[in-house]
mmCIF file of C-alpha atoms in Angstrom:
data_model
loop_
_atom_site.group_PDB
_atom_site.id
_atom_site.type_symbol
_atom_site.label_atom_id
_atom_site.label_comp_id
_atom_site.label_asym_id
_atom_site.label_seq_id
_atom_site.Cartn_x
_atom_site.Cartn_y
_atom_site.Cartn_z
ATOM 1 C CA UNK A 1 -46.113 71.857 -90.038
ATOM 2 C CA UNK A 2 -48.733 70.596 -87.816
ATOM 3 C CA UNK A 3 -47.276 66.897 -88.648
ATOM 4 C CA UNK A 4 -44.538 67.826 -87.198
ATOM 5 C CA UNK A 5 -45.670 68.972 -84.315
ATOM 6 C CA UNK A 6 -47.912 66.003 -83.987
ATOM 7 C CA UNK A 7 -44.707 63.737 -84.173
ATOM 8 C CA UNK A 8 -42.854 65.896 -82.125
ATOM 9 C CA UNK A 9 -45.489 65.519 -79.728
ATOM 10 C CA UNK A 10 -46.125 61.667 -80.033
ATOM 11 C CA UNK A 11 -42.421 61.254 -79.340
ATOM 12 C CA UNK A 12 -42.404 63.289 -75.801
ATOM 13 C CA UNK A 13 -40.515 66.452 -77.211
ATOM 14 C CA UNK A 14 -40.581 69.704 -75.243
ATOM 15 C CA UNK A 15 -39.338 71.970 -77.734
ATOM 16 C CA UNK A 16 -39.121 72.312 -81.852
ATOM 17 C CA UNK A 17 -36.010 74.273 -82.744
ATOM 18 C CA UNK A 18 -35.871 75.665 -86.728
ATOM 19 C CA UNK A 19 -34.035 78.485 -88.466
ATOM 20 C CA UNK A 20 -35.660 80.248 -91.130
ATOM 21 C CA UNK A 21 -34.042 83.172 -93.206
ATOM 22 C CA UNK A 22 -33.507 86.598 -92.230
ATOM 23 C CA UNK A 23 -35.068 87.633 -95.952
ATOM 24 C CA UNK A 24 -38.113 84.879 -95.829
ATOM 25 C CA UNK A 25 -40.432 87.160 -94.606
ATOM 26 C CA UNK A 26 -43.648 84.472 -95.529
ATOM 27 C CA UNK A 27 -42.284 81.980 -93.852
ATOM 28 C CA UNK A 28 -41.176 83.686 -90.724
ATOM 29 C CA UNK A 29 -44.884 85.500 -90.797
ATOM 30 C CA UNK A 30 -46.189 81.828 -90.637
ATOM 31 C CA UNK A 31 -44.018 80.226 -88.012
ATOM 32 C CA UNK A 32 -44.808 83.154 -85.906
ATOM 33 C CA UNK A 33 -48.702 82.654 -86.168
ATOM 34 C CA UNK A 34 -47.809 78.783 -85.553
ATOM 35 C CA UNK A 35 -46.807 79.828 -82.013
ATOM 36 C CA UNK A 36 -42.985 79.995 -82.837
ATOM 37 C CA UNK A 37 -40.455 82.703 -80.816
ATOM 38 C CA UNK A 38 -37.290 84.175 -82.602
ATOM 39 C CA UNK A 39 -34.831 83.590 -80.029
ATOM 40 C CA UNK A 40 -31.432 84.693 -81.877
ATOM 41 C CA UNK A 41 -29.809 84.961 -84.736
ATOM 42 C CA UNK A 42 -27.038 82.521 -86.630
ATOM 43 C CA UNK A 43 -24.836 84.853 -88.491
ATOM 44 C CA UNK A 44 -24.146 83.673 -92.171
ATOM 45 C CA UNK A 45 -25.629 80.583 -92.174
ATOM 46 C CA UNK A 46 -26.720 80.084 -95.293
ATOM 47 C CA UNK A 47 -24.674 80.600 -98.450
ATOM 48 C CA UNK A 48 -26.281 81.886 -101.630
ATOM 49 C CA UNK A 49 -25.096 83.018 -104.831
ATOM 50 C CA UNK A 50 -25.063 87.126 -103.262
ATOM 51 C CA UNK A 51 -23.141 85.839 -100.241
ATOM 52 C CA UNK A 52 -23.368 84.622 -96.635
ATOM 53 C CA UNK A 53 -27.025 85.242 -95.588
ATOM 54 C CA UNK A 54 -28.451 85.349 -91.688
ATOM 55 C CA UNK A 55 -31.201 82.881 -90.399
ATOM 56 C CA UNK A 56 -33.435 83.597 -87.663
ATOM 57 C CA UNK A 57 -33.597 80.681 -84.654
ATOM 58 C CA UNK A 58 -37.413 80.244 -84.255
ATOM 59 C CA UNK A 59 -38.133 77.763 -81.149
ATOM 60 C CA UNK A 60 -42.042 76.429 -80.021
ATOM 61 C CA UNK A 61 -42.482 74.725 -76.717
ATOM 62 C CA UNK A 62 -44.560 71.793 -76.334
ATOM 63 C CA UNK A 63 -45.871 71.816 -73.215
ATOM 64 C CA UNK A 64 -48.616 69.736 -72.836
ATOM 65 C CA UNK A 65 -51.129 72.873 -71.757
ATOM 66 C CA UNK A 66 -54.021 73.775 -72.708
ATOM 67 C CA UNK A 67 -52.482 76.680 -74.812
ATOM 68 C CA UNK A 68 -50.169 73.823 -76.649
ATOM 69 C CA UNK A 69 -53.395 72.043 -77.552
ATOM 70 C CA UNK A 70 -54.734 75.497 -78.529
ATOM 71 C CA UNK A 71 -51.803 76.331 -81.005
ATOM 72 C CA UNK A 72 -52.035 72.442 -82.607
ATOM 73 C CA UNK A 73 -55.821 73.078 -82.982
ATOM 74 C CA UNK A 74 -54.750 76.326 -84.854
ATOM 75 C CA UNK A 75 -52.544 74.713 -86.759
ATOM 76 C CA UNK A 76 -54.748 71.727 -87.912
ATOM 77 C CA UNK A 77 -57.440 73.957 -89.197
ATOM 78 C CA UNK A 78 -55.089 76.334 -91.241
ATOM 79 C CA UNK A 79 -53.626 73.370 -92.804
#
């Protein structure tokens, strides 16, 4: 994850878009304690064997702040 945000970074991106599912509670526990928002939902995106299933749009900004270098910093040391 913090690659990612590295490269996103090194390439001028703003943002980092990602959907995660509604019943991954680990993972959405992490992206939220990388910095990450939930800012809606996509209704049956993915398809399992049990059915349609909703994922959660997470987004980070990547303002180059001091609270952008703050989160990375996070990031790097919990990796």
């Amino acid at each position: 994850l913090a690659t990612l945000i590295d490269q996103a970074n090194e390439l001028s991106a703003r943002v980092i878009f990602l959907e995660v599912s509604v019943e991954n509670g680990d993972a959405l526990s992490l992206y939220l304690s990388k910095g990450f928002r939930e800012i809606g939902i996509r209704k049956n995106y993915y398809t399992t064997a049990e059915g349609k299933k909703d994922a959660r749009i997470m987004r980070l900004n990547l303002a180059k702040t001091s609270g952008f270098e703050m989160i990375t910093e996070m990031i790097r040391r919990s990796d």
